[in-house]
Amino acid sequence: MSSKLRFKVVGEAFAKRPLDVPIPTERPSDFFGKYVFNKQKMYKYLPKKTYDRMCDVMDNGTPLDSALANEIAAGMKKWAMELGVTHVTHWFQPLTDTTAEKHDGFVEHDGKGGMIEEFEGKSLMQQEPDASSFPSGGIRSTFEARGYSAWDPTSPVFVMGDTLMIPTVFISYTGEALDYKTPLLKALNAVDKAATDVCLYFYPNVKRVKANLGWEQEYFLVDEGLFGARPDLLLTGRTLMGHSSAKDQQMDDHYFGSIPERVSAFMKDLEIQALELGIPCKTRHNEVAPNQFELAPIYEECNLAIDHNMLIMGLMKKIARKHGFRCLLHEKPFAGVNGSGKHNNWSLITDTGVLLHSPGKTPIDNLRFVTFIVESLMAVHKHNGLLKASIMSATNAHRLGANEAPPAIVSSFLGKQLSDLLNHLEATEEDELINLSGKHGMKLDIPSIPEIMVDNTDRNRTSPFAFTGNRFEFRAVGAGANCASAMIALNTAMAEALVNFKKRVDALIEKGENKDTAILKILRNDIKACKNIRFDGNGYSNEWEIEAAKRGLDVEKSCPIIFDRYLDPESIEMFETMNVMTEMELKARNEIKWETYTKTIQIEARIFGDMAINHIIPIATRYQSSLTDNVHKLREIFGEEAMELSDENIKLIREISMRTKNITSKVQKMVDARKIANRIECQRERAIAYHDTVAPYLEDIRYDIDKLEMVIDDEIWPLPKYRELLFIR
Ligand code: ADP
Ligand code: MG
């Protein structure tokens, strides 16, 4: 594509964009949740008794029977039909990082030759989508293609366009999870139980503990016309080649800068639609890289927050196109500038409203605070390799350890105040920490924690698991990933840590130890035990990598090998005893992870080969010919004298020859490496072969292509360049 054509394409996309989005006359508080069958709608559309029972299902997890489901379906249908809905679908999250749906019309024969709209409890509760084309890791061979989707009543039903969307789990005929939601709900249940039990040491009234998640979604917007002219972006979501722009993020002028008008219109449109779907959007801003932005809602219960994140990723893509953009959720669309992540702000909260990672005002509150902090650290300490595996993917691998996002080592930043506090507890005997003779009875010598800490904790952008005042921020999650993967691992690890904690405290109490002394004893022990993951320094530095290895942290960088952590004995034991996943499910999931890894690199390598051979080489040769032509002509006119005049051109001709030769021969070698890898039967071994022998060619060949981009006439360069992709907005 010539630069003139590129310009035309951009112009067309600009012309297509809506100039502005009309501001609704209603306020967000009026249209928030307009398309959600929330409690307010339930109250209106369900009989009072049904409403009460449904609340019990949602709030306390009581089971749902078919009679109740029928009553709920009737109310739901009435509400949906008033919104013009004609179809219904179960909406689920297969192991592909996207969502899936299969729409059925409400219509049924009425038995009199006509049609009626029907929607019964059984279609609400269960569907049987053909599961054969979803990844199952071999749990279910395709001839036993049946899979069930079953309603998750803890996440509300909503309407998109003409369709009633029902959030569901997706399981195989024999009961194994084929999705993210099933193990997520089990992990949340495990952490609920374990945390509630521990809370009872401090607060006798606690009945439930919920996990919270506040995700911050980063993304890029690229002009749709330019996007379409890049086969790599179109098919892999990232640029496989492209020289860095003379100016990119070095001036730090994009972060928190004023939002460009066209982007602002997109954001407004997105937020309105998200709010209507009950997603509590709150924050929006420019991110570090040019054309990179962030969106964050107010945190919610973890399961709901994940559904909302899945929903908004779909919305972002759809609405971006309306504005002449494409939304990139790939973790590393452009080399040389920051990639995109999805910070997962995670905390636990009791049904009595106590944020368990938040310091309190009383000694008891503070002992609870220290307990939940230390046991979170214990979870990360024991499973740091697994947590890394939970966020690892072929696409996120570009980000981790690439000196921008968190490094490929999971450690935790606590900040000075909290570190001092833990150091103090570690250095002081339990007896000295408790003063039982005080005037007010028991007194704990835990230094009081100033309230300002919640808002003012020091920040460390390089830490993958940072304490931020009343929560931990797991920063290594990929922008395009389903957060459930990270949340399953984290919440299960936390549940296990809390169960172990309680077991040990109870054993001491049984031996006659005072409860607080017992708790402090175990905490002191754990503070020492998990010290290796506490790191407040620069996570990007080489010294840290060396130091972390010495401390015994997982420093593996190869994505397919990192997946092995799921099958470590302590991981299997954790998932099984916490009743989240079985060994068989874990194995099946790993097969899918390795296969997905291989396919991602395979597709990239194919497209890369195509582009190198049929986009770059022909243009390079054409330009080279025009240079040789020029040299010839100079010689015709100037004879001997031309030797000097064509010096530079001859150098260029040589450089182009050298680079095109490099490219052609390495592309061939990459194809050969692929062929060898493809013959490997074992998914794990094949993924490792792709990682070790195919993927490196992508970087290697790219080097020569990017150099060619710098010397070849801009007029004929066939691909939109970084400066266009990153600065046209
Ligand atoms: P940052 O300054 O880290 O970029 P943002 O305002 O972009 O912060 O996002 C912070 C996210 O953390 C929001 O989704 C917010 O609702 C969420 N959050 C705040 N407090 C908690 C908490 N206790 N538990 C979980 N998430 C929280
Ligand atoms: Mg933020």
Coordinates of C-alpha atoms and ligand atoms in Angstrom, one line a residue, residues 216 285 287 294, ligand 2:
E216 CA -8.2 -1.9 35.5
H285 CA -7.5 8.0 31.3
E287 CA -2.0 5.4 29.6
E294 CA -7.3 2.6 30.6
Ligands
MG2 MG -5.2 2.7 37.3

